[in-house]
Amino acid sequence: MDTDLSPAGIIQIGVGFWGPKILLSAVELEVFTELAKGPLDAESLRKRLRLHPRSARDFFDALVALRMLEKKDGLYSNTHETDFFLDRAKPTYIGGFLEMANARLYGFWGSLTEGLRSGQPQNESKAGGEFFPVLYRDPVRLKQFLQAMTGISMGAAKAIAKKFPWGQHRTFIDVGCAQGCVPVQVALAHPHMSGGGFDLPVVGPIFEEYVASFRLDSRLRFHPGDFFKDPMPKANVLAMGRILHDWDLEEKKTLLAKAYAALPKAGALIIYESLIDDERRHNVFGLLMSLNMLIETKGGFDFTGADCTAWMREVGFRETYVEHLDGPDSMAVGIK
Amino acid sequence: MDTDLSPAGIIQIGVGFWGPKILLSAVELEVFTELAKGPLDAESLRKRLRLHPRSARDFFDALVALRMLEKKDGLYSNTHETDFFLDRAKPTYIGGFLEMANARLYGFWGSLTEGLRSGQPQNESKAGGEFFPVLYRDPVRLKQFLQAMTGISMGAAKAIAKKFPWGQHRTFIDVGCAQGCVPVQVALAHPHMSGGGFDLPVVGPIFEEYVASFRLDSRLRFHPGDFFKDPMPKANVLAMGRILHDWDLEEKKTLLAKAYAALPKAGALIIYESLIDDERRHNVFGLLMSLNMLIETKGGFDFTGADCTAWMREVGFRETYVEHLDGPDSMAVGIK
């Protein structure tokens, strides 16, 4: 071999699923929930979690090396982040998302090659099953899942509250609002704003509980409905986050057109997602998320800011722009 | 949420299996072998690979974002590294390892939680099957796999050739030598050295072909055998790379004692692996590899340099030291 090229980068990505799977198993085994009660040595933690002695210490030390745990004088403890986000006893728990990734996505992604060849989703639907209807029937799991969505959306929500020109508007409704993370952040930052969220009826009580915990129930209301079957609620500003990417191009345009129809003149629509950069080469997360839509949906895909603003103009918006929010997330804004 | 903690790092690791699986599917689909013939636009590449139109462009652009492909003026091409290591037509192809990771490890790691609870391997052995005996029956796949091992070991092999004091010795045999990567690098760098490799008889022709391609067949010979059933061959210096981690503690010590027995006075044993740092907190790869040994073996585990040198002294070595080689790899050296 007459070169100094190294395969290290290739190998590192090729077995790069090891670390993620270790974190997902740690959430499943409630490592962080146990350690939130206090630091433990390896043997005590192993017994609490009922692990076999063979690999427990490797497992804990791998979590230290991945910076998901700390280790000091032989005692393991959570990091600030894992204590806050992965302790099941805290309302800030986002493990619901990772539990779902562990129980479903990790395995379904094993069929990525088949998905790329067939263009067909590789989730429960392959066997005639469905995920969301099952989730919607279990209020405890649904709440945990919607809490996780809140945790994941918090960065984008705070950035939307800060960066969008709210001074020009009075009412705001988030379409597909889940627990209401974005409306709550907007209402907290802008006392003149009112509005709420639109989602399937089953989400209502969970939205209302969350909003009430911020004493915002006088300004934020839940609007039950189905965004394909029902008209969208009216407000100065509408938003949709991680909604459009679930649907095919025609469905995306239908949703954009329905939002346009519900807005007053000079009203605005905010689409917030992990928008792919227009060159389609930098926002890794957005591109991978689009392949996750292959695994999870019939025709969904992620898109660039340029894609989104072009569709917005097609359905009637007269002015559009794209602005970065937080991490991989950006917003595409259309003005009617 | 009254804090600025962000769950971004947790989410990034939690879905961090997406990128790796995309690379593994790309190797399976021979993306890099096709592009080694010349750059292609998205549609031509899609047709060559017989992919469905839905997600092909996302797949290619994700590989660009992961820096496994380049994209210029709408044409996709390999990077220097992926062209060299992932084109099946080149002898430097290491895809055999990634094909194995894709077809076997990705799925088996899905049962990590079960492995942590039971201490039992989670590979073919769960269903009574075996991987290596099947591999050994297929000469084409075996050669490709051993070539991959060469690619993966090259960094460590060059470092061993450079860092070990070869001037004091004349003969060297690598135990569990595969294609002979380490003996070849040592012989190339040190014309006074002779020796060879010890491995199962089926490996012989592949070793000999590789050694002959460097015109080293007068100095390096193949020694067929089973390192548990047969005595180890005699030489001034013996080495074992990624062998000890496959076995439980008693078996590890047996192999170390057999190497000790085969060495002359002042002879040396080199153990080269992804040795875990003594604090067990920095060498992520070594810790994850140890959990891979849970998935793949009955009792194997990775270990620190301190562990290894302690076992060496236990079986009789009078002097020991540990030295870093390359990337996650180090060597533990014992002098008789």
XYZ file of C-alpha atoms in Angstrom:
672
model
C 0.000 0.000 0.000
C 1.973 2.983 -1.289
C -0.057 5.768 0.262
C -0.786 7.367 3.590
C -4.552 7.293 3.186
C -6.205 5.988 6.336
C -9.458 4.047 6.511
C -10.014 5.295 10.080
C -12.749 7.795 9.127
C -14.639 5.151 7.142
C -14.417 2.570 9.932
C -15.488 5.130 12.511
C -18.680 5.879 10.593
C -19.214 2.231 9.637
C -19.393 1.040 13.253
C -20.748 4.391 14.414
C -24.046 2.739 15.333
C -22.435 1.157 18.424
C -22.432 4.346 20.535
C -26.013 5.345 19.652
C -27.329 1.855 20.432
C -25.589 1.963 23.820
C -27.387 5.229 24.664
C -30.726 3.814 23.486
C -30.253 0.698 25.647
C -29.303 2.931 28.589
C -32.606 4.807 28.239
C -34.487 1.506 27.948
C -32.768 0.201 31.097
C -33.455 3.499 32.934
C -29.810 4.075 33.817
C -30.381 7.838 34.072
C -33.560 7.524 36.141
C -31.684 5.369 38.675
C -28.683 7.700 38.841
C -30.936 10.754 39.244
C -31.599 9.412 42.759
C -27.869 9.677 43.550
C -24.414 8.477 42.422
C -23.709 4.737 42.563
C -20.672 2.499 42.194
C -20.602 0.019 39.302
C -21.783 -2.981 41.315
C -24.691 -1.161 42.996
C -25.820 0.293 39.670
C -25.533 -3.115 38.021
C -27.741 -4.690 40.705
C -30.348 -1.924 40.505
C -30.578 -2.424 36.741
C -30.441 -6.249 37.037
C -27.602 -6.534 34.551
C -25.336 -9.547 34.134
C -21.859 -8.957 35.621
C -20.059 -9.714 32.339
C -20.357 -6.364 30.540
C -21.966 -3.973 33.010
C -18.782 -2.016 33.702
C -17.973 -1.743 29.990
C -21.504 -0.444 29.443
C -21.221 2.211 32.168
C -17.711 3.271 31.128
C -18.805 3.478 27.479
C -21.536 5.898 28.616
C -18.834 7.917 30.415
C -16.676 7.947 27.272
C -19.743 9.060 25.264
C -20.198 11.868 27.866
C -23.641 10.658 28.865
C -22.438 9.822 32.416
C -19.769 11.138 34.755
C -17.441 8.990 36.857
C -15.558 10.207 39.925
C -13.835 8.117 42.593
C -15.575 5.005 41.285
C -19.053 6.564 41.485
C -21.207 7.061 38.404
C -23.593 10.008 38.084
C -25.643 11.727 35.397
C -24.326 14.722 33.474
C -26.358 17.937 33.806
C -27.982 17.175 30.439
C -28.800 13.508 31.011
C -30.134 14.280 34.502
C -32.439 16.948 33.099
C -33.587 15.190 29.917
C -33.316 11.443 30.636
C -34.673 11.063 34.166
C -38.124 9.590 33.669
C -39.328 11.209 36.892
C -38.812 14.745 35.538
C -41.324 16.554 33.303
C -38.379 17.505 31.063
C -37.826 13.819 30.144
C -37.256 13.400 26.400
C -36.580 9.680 26.659
C -39.973 8.995 25.067
C -38.424 9.887 21.733
C -35.364 7.706 22.351
C -37.507 4.803 23.590
C -39.350 5.028 20.279
C -36.055 5.181 18.376
C -34.840 2.109 20.267
C -38.013 0.023 19.994
C -38.839 0.979 16.410
C -36.453 3.067 14.318
C -33.205 1.215 15.023
C -34.675 -2.015 13.697
C -36.601 -0.421 10.815
C -33.450 1.359 9.614
C -31.927 -2.103 9.243
C -34.083 -2.330 6.080
C -32.813 0.955 4.621
C -31.421 -0.788 1.521
C -34.813 -2.341 0.800
C -36.439 1.070 1.253
C -34.009 2.675 -1.194
C -34.759 -0.022 -3.763
C -38.547 -0.015 -3.363
C -39.346 3.548 -2.270
C -41.644 1.984 0.341
C -41.699 2.705 4.093
C -40.001 0.121 6.308
C -41.933 0.520 9.555
C -44.992 -1.242 11.035
C -46.892 -0.502 7.814
C -44.927 -3.261 6.037
C -46.780 -5.776 8.198
C -50.061 -3.842 8.034
C -49.521 -2.217 11.447
C -49.474 1.424 12.453
C -47.592 3.345 15.146
C -49.457 6.573 15.864
C -52.972 5.095 16.279
C -51.523 2.718 18.886
C -49.698 5.574 20.622
C -52.878 7.679 20.629
C -54.755 4.944 22.496
C -52.322 4.983 25.457
C -52.602 8.341 27.311
C -49.511 7.766 29.485
C -47.222 6.911 26.568
C -48.782 9.661 24.437
C -48.060 12.275 27.091
C -44.490 11.053 27.436
C -44.049 11.160 23.692
C -45.480 14.684 23.387
C -43.257 15.802 26.292
C -40.313 14.464 24.343
C -41.395 16.484 21.305
C -41.420 19.558 23.567
C -37.866 18.886 24.708
C -36.707 18.409 21.152
C -38.483 21.544 19.904
C -37.404 23.875 22.704
C -34.382 25.337 20.899
C -36.410 26.121 17.792
C -39.336 27.440 19.876
C -37.180 29.938 21.770
C -35.549 31.051 18.518
C -38.956 31.559 16.835
C -40.130 33.606 19.828
C -37.014 35.769 19.499
C -36.489 36.083 15.738
C -39.967 36.440 14.203
C -41.359 40.042 14.161
C -44.225 39.380 16.614
C -44.783 43.117 17.201
C -46.722 43.292 13.929
C -49.242 40.568 14.944
C -51.733 39.713 17.700
C -52.823 36.085 17.211
C -50.840 32.899 16.556
C -51.789 29.235 16.155
C -49.365 26.326 15.798
C -50.832 23.650 13.493
C -49.847 20.165 14.681
C -48.922 21.709 18.007
C -48.358 18.599 20.175
C -47.970 19.762 23.806
C -47.773 23.411 22.732
C -44.065 24.116 23.089
C -43.963 26.851 20.439
C -47.182 28.718 21.417
C -46.025 28.701 25.059
C -42.607 30.167 24.236
C -44.168 32.824 21.994
C -46.774 33.742 24.628
C -44.153 33.886 27.399
C -41.943 36.234 25.394
C -44.758 38.388 23.942
C -47.537 39.303 26.406
C -49.619 40.910 23.632
C -49.932 37.593 21.739
C -52.782 35.113 22.100
C -53.820 32.057 20.147
C -53.029 28.417 20.770
C -52.621 25.114 19.005
C -54.407 22.885 16.509
C -54.045 19.100 16.698
C -56.059 15.866 16.887
C -58.639 15.882 19.727
C -56.719 13.266 21.756
C -53.893 15.805 22.215
C -56.222 18.380 23.855
C -55.936 17.502 27.549
C -52.137 17.183 27.327
C -51.866 20.594 25.626
C -54.164 22.169 28.198
C -52.270 20.745 31.167
C -48.961 21.998 29.774
C -50.306 25.481 28.984
C -51.940 25.774 32.426
C -48.598 24.906 34.080
C -47.343 28.234 32.658
C -50.607 30.021 33.658
C -51.173 30.801 29.990
C -54.629 29.219 29.712
C -56.307 32.617 29.383
C -54.307 33.363 26.229
C -53.716 29.945 24.630
C -56.528 27.601 23.595
C -56.646 24.176 22.010
C -58.396 23.790 18.639
C -59.226 20.154 17.879
C -59.207 19.005 14.281
C -57.607 17.116 11.408
C -55.561 19.339 9.113
C -56.520 17.416 5.987
C -60.251 17.063 6.753
C -60.957 20.356 8.514
C -60.181 23.974 7.606
C -57.277 25.459 9.510
C -58.110 27.852 12.363
C -57.802 31.574 11.642
C -55.014 33.696 13.135
C -52.583 36.471 12.090
C -49.768 33.955 12.167
C -49.898 30.202 11.586
C -47.005 27.796 12.028
C -46.280 24.174 11.152
C -43.253 22.380 12.598
C -42.045 18.977 11.383
C -45.413 18.525 9.693
C -44.718 19.120 6.006
C -41.864 16.588 5.899
C -44.307 13.771 6.694
C -46.172 14.242 3.408
C -45.639 13.979 -0.330
C -45.330 17.011 -2.590
C -49.033 17.291 -3.413
C -50.009 16.955 0.251
C -47.392 19.530 1.256
C -48.877 22.032 -1.204
C -52.409 21.239 0.012
C -51.366 22.084 3.575
C -49.611 25.281 2.469
C -52.705 26.311 0.471
C -54.996 25.638 3.449
C -52.791 27.761 5.682
C -52.803 30.534 3.063
C -56.603 30.385 2.948
C -56.892 30.714 6.739
C -54.601 33.763 6.988
C -55.729 37.403 6.709
C -53.989 39.755 4.287
C -50.434 40.459 5.603
C -50.719 37.361 7.772
C -47.716 35.057 7.995
C -47.011 31.335 7.839
C -43.911 29.933 9.617
C -42.649 26.516 8.502
C -40.028 25.299 10.980
C -38.123 22.111 10.309
C -34.575 20.856 9.849
C -34.563 22.600 6.465
C -31.843 21.225 4.205
C -29.343 23.838 3.006
C -29.978 24.890 -0.605
C -26.759 23.203 -1.767
C -27.935 19.981 -0.106
C -24.515 19.238 1.354
C -24.127 20.778 4.815
C -27.191 20.039 6.966
C -26.464 16.350 7.592
C -29.353 16.051 10.055
C -31.893 17.375 7.534
C -30.729 14.919 4.867
C -30.763 11.967 7.276
C -34.196 13.039 8.528
C -35.434 12.898 4.954
C -34.322 9.258 4.750
C -36.107 8.712 8.059
C -39.237 9.903 6.263
C -38.623 7.145 3.693
C -38.533 4.620 6.550
C -41.593 6.099 8.293
C -43.996 7.519 5.687
C -45.550 6.731 2.300
C -44.318 9.817 0.484
C -42.721 12.207 2.982
C -39.380 13.915 2.478
C -37.436 16.846 3.887
C -36.660 19.864 1.728
C -34.570 22.988 1.375
C -35.567 26.529 2.237
C -35.600 27.283 -1.508
C -37.980 24.357 -2.123
C -40.328 25.560 0.608
C -40.430 29.217 -0.379
C -41.041 28.227 -4.034
C -44.079 26.154 -2.959
C -45.254 29.043 -0.778
C -45.172 31.428 -3.730
C -46.953 28.852 -5.874
C -49.937 28.789 -3.482
C -50.079 32.610 -3.289
C -47.702 33.989 -0.670
C -46.327 37.282 -2.017
C -43.173 37.478 0.087
C -40.971 34.753 1.595
C -37.691 34.379 3.433
C -35.657 31.746 5.263
C -33.937 32.267 8.624
C -31.821 29.957 10.735
C -33.250 29.107 14.165
C -31.160 26.737 16.282
C -28.983 23.692 15.572
C -30.223 22.020 12.382
C -33.545 23.926 12.427
C -34.563 26.900 10.267
C -37.845 28.631 9.460
C -39.295 29.481 6.070
C -41.690 32.423 6.401
C -44.391 33.345 3.894
C -46.327 36.640 3.999
C -49.808 36.752 2.413
C -38.188 25.102 31.331
C -36.025 27.493 33.318
C -32.629 26.543 31.969
C -30.502 26.804 28.887
C -29.595 23.121 28.820
C -30.013 21.719 25.321
C -30.952 18.136 24.466
C -29.187 18.492 21.099
C -26.164 16.375 22.089
C -28.402 13.592 23.409
C -30.598 13.573 20.301
C -27.554 13.619 18.035
C -26.193 10.459 19.661
C -29.637 8.862 19.963
C -30.306 8.955 16.215
C -26.595 8.702 15.440
C -27.158 5.273 13.886
C -28.729 6.886 10.794
C -25.454 8.028 9.220
C -23.610 4.740 9.824
C -26.479 2.721 8.351
C -26.455 4.924 5.253
C -22.756 4.182 4.713
C -23.320 0.455 5.269
C -26.162 0.444 2.719
C -23.950 2.365 0.276
C -21.286 -0.352 0.528
C -23.952 -3.031 0.087
C -25.295 -1.245 -3.001
C -21.740 -0.770 -4.376
C -22.090 2.993 -4.715
C -18.321 3.446 -4.455
C -17.493 0.654 -6.913
C -19.756 2.298 -9.513
C -18.353 5.781 -8.948
C -14.770 4.479 -9.130
C -15.462 4.046 -12.869
C -16.136 7.793 -13.163
C -18.364 10.604 -11.836
C -22.117 10.347 -12.463
C -25.120 12.615 -12.089
C -27.852 11.593 -9.630
C -30.154 10.029 -12.217
C -27.416 7.971 -13.912
C -26.110 6.743 -10.570
C -29.640 5.898 -9.456
C -30.223 3.797 -12.584
C -26.899 1.985 -12.278
C -27.740 1.042 -8.690
C -31.391 0.252 -9.558
C -32.738 2.498 -6.813
C -36.286 3.820 -6.617
C -36.507 7.528 -7.575
C -38.101 8.538 -4.275
C -35.048 8.830 -2.009
C -32.022 8.304 -4.253
C -30.963 11.944 -4.253
C -31.363 12.209 -0.472
C -29.218 9.086 -0.145
C -26.440 10.459 -2.373
C -26.517 13.909 -0.764
C -26.448 12.359 2.708
C -23.253 10.543 1.648
C -21.865 13.915 0.511
C -22.792 15.494 3.858
C -21.121 12.544 5.639
C -18.016 13.225 3.480
C -18.107 9.793 1.891
C -18.816 11.278 -1.579
C -18.007 14.531 -3.348
C -20.459 16.534 -5.461
C -19.458 19.117 -8.045
C -21.611 20.643 -10.790
C -24.243 17.978 -10.186
C -21.770 15.095 -10.572
C -21.085 12.672 -7.728
C -17.649 11.112 -7.244
C -15.746 9.174 -4.589
C -13.489 10.902 -2.077
C -9.822 9.840 -2.128
C -10.484 7.564 0.845
C -13.697 5.933 -0.379
C -12.166 5.400 -3.841
C -9.157 3.671 -2.321
C -10.898 1.631 0.386
C -14.463 1.035 -0.858
C -14.038 0.190 -4.557
C -14.549 -3.552 -4.700
C -12.273 -3.776 -7.750
C -9.218 -2.603 -5.806
C -7.068 -4.879 -3.616
C -7.232 -2.167 -0.944
C -11.009 -2.737 -0.548
C -12.023 -2.883 3.142
C -15.717 -3.154 2.377
C -15.634 -6.819 3.433
C -15.601 -5.603 7.021
C -18.461 -3.147 6.442
C -20.491 -5.739 4.524
C -20.168 -7.962 7.574
C -21.145 -5.070 9.860
C -24.185 -4.414 7.664
C -25.341 -8.006 7.239
C -24.628 -9.112 10.805
C -23.530 -6.621 13.461
C -26.122 -3.900 12.871
C -28.947 -6.343 13.501
C -27.231 -8.205 16.330
C -26.546 -4.938 18.164
C -30.328 -4.434 18.178
C -30.311 -7.044 20.989
C -27.702 -5.209 23.083
C -30.119 -4.814 26.003
C -30.750 -8.561 26.065
C -26.995 -9.178 25.956
C -26.416 -6.820 28.904
C -29.091 -8.628 30.909
C -27.986 -12.174 30.072
C -24.247 -11.855 29.458
C -24.789 -14.047 26.374
C -23.656 -13.320 22.810
C -26.330 -12.008 20.433
C -25.035 -13.261 17.074
C -25.681 -16.394 14.986
C -24.846 -18.512 18.038
C -28.223 -17.627 19.585
C -29.863 -19.711 16.846
C -27.124 -22.347 16.921
C -25.325 -20.893 13.884
C -21.739 -19.751 13.450
C -20.109 -17.047 11.338
C -16.429 -17.902 10.926
C -16.811 -21.568 9.878
C -19.174 -20.400 7.119
C -16.739 -17.652 6.082
C -13.852 -20.144 6.031
C -15.724 -22.339 3.542
C -15.992 -19.549 0.940
C -12.500 -18.660 -0.381
C -13.640 -15.513 -2.228
C -15.421 -14.015 0.767
C -12.638 -15.135 3.098
C -10.010 -13.364 0.989
C -12.119 -10.214 0.875
C -12.590 -10.351 4.637
C -8.873 -10.863 5.311
C -8.069 -8.011 2.896
C -10.392 -5.849 4.954
C -8.531 -6.838 8.111
C -5.320 -5.724 6.389
C -6.791 -2.330 5.574
C -7.987 -1.897 9.130
C -4.657 -2.996 10.637
C -2.395 -0.937 8.382
C -2.044 2.047 10.739
C -1.107 -0.179 13.679
C 1.205 -2.315 11.495
C 3.214 0.668 10.280
C 3.448 2.005 13.842
C 4.663 -1.369 15.167
C 7.309 -1.509 12.425
C 8.462 1.962 13.462
C 8.172 1.954 17.251
C 9.281 -1.509 18.396
C 13.094 -1.949 18.849
C 13.536 -4.465 16.008
C 17.328 -3.947 15.951
C 17.641 -6.285 18.953
C 15.865 -9.208 17.237
C 16.048 -11.377 14.100
C 12.813 -13.421 13.881
C 9.152 -12.447 14.262
C 5.873 -14.322 13.958
C 2.389 -12.810 14.147
C -0.038 -15.241 15.802
C -3.493 -15.011 14.204
C -1.868 -13.214 11.298
C -4.743 -13.124 8.753
C -3.302 -11.889 5.422
C -0.004 -10.944 7.053
C -0.290 -7.174 7.261
C 1.975 -6.794 10.310
C 4.764 -9.233 9.255
C 4.867 -7.576 5.827
C 5.231 -4.072 7.267
C 7.928 -5.227 9.701
C 9.843 -7.074 6.954
C 9.595 -4.113 4.566
C 10.985 -1.706 7.174
C 13.634 -4.086 8.598
C 15.565 -6.125 6.000
C 17.322 -8.147 8.741
C 14.016 -9.574 10.032
C 12.487 -12.874 8.938
C 9.599 -14.950 10.244
C 5.980 -15.010 9.161
C 2.505 -15.725 10.422
C 0.573 -18.387 12.302
C -3.115 -18.974 11.584
C -5.629 -21.688 10.648
C -4.564 -23.701 7.564
C -7.337 -22.209 5.391
C -5.632 -18.803 5.662
C -2.335 -20.114 4.198
C -2.814 -19.488 0.460
C -4.183 -15.970 1.070
C -1.213 -15.120 3.306
C 1.251 -16.514 0.765
C -0.268 -14.609 -2.150
C -0.156 -11.356 -0.194
C 3.434 -11.860 0.982
C 4.567 -12.819 -2.548
C 3.049 -9.598 -3.922
C 5.702 -7.773 -1.845
C 8.428 -10.290 -2.929
C 8.872 -11.198 0.726
C 8.281 -14.954 0.336
C 11.952 -15.746 0.994
C 11.723 -14.137 4.441
C 8.105 -14.675 5.546
C 6.514 -18.115 5.863
C 3.090 -19.347 6.854
C 2.794 -21.637 9.900
C -0.550 -23.465 9.979
C -2.092 -24.301 13.326
C -4.673 -23.698 16.040
C -3.386 -21.543 18.864
C -5.327 -23.424 21.518
C -4.562 -26.962 20.279
C -1.021 -26.517 18.986
C 2.110 -24.997 20.543
C 2.960 -21.556 19.243
C 5.810 -21.310 16.726
C 9.196 -20.190 18.048
C 10.645 -16.751 17.252
C 12.509 -13.893 18.992
C 9.347 -11.816 18.858
C 5.716 -12.973 18.815
C 2.687 -10.760 18.343
C -1.071 -11.131 18.705
C -3.425 -8.464 17.384
C -7.143 -8.374 18.168
C -6.872 -11.973 19.362
C -6.948 -11.723 23.149
C -10.151 -9.648 23.190
C -12.077 -12.575 21.672
C -11.526 -14.751 24.751
C -12.368 -14.892 28.449
C -9.830 -14.171 31.176
C -8.640 -17.763 31.592
C -8.238 -18.218 27.825
C -6.390 -14.900 27.567
C -3.895 -16.075 30.199
C -3.544 -19.445 28.461
C -2.588 -17.688 25.218
C -0.155 -15.382 27.018
C 1.446 -18.381 28.778
C 1.773 -20.276 25.466
C 3.469 -17.281 23.880
C 5.801 -17.006 26.889
C 6.699 -20.694 26.532
C 7.531 -20.283 22.823
C 9.851 -17.291 23.346
C 13.596 -17.484 24.076
C 15.083 -15.607 27.029
C 14.949 -11.821 26.252
C 12.331 -12.550 23.609
C 9.331 -10.221 23.368
C 5.573 -10.515 23.022
C 3.609 -7.657 21.424
C -0.129 -7.481 22.124
C -1.712 -4.895 19.800
C -5.360 -3.978 20.171
C -7.594 -0.973 20.860
C -6.340 -1.071 24.448
C -8.661 0.828 26.761
C -6.998 3.695 28.644
C -6.259 2.796 32.275
C -8.881 5.263 33.528
C -11.441 3.564 31.254
C -12.910 6.885 30.125
C -11.132 8.184 26.996
C -10.751 5.389 24.435
C -14.391 5.252 23.322
C -13.588 2.803 20.519
C -11.936 0.318 22.898
C -14.918 0.397 25.261
C -17.438 -0.012 22.432
C -15.317 -2.826 20.962
C -15.541 -4.597 24.299
C -19.342 -4.496 24.067
C -18.985 -5.812 20.511
C -17.198 -8.788 22.092
C -20.297 -9.308 24.254
C -22.400 -9.426 21.073
C -19.932 -11.695 19.226
C -18.249 -14.039 21.733
C -18.972 -16.240 24.739
C -16.578 -14.554 27.149
C -14.453 -12.032 25.267
C -13.803 -8.482 26.423
C -11.368 -5.672 25.730
C -8.943 -4.502 28.419
C -6.585 -1.767 29.496
C -2.824 -1.686 29.083
C -2.552 -2.102 32.870
C -4.757 -5.223 32.735
C -2.644 -6.719 29.971
C 0.761 -6.060 31.503
C -0.461 -7.452 34.861
C -1.476 -10.721 33.126
C 1.869 -10.760 31.307
C 3.765 -10.540 34.592
C 1.526 -13.217 36.073
C 2.566 -15.715 33.366
C 6.269 -14.862 33.780
C 7.268 -11.819 31.687
C 9.865 -9.888 33.682
C 9.445 -6.501 32.036
C 6.429 -4.866 30.392
C 5.402 -1.546 28.907
C 2.557 0.012 26.935
C 2.977 2.318 23.925
C 0.447 4.069 21.726
C 0.441 3.044 18.061
C -2.142 4.769 15.867
C -5.741 5.958 16.350
C -7.363 3.850 19.063
C -4.625 1.175 18.938
C -1.780 0.623 21.391
C 0.671 -2.208 22.079
C 1.479 -3.905 25.348
C 4.986 -5.390 25.222
C 6.310 -8.143 27.502
C 9.992 -9.143 27.715
C 10.857 -12.673 28.868
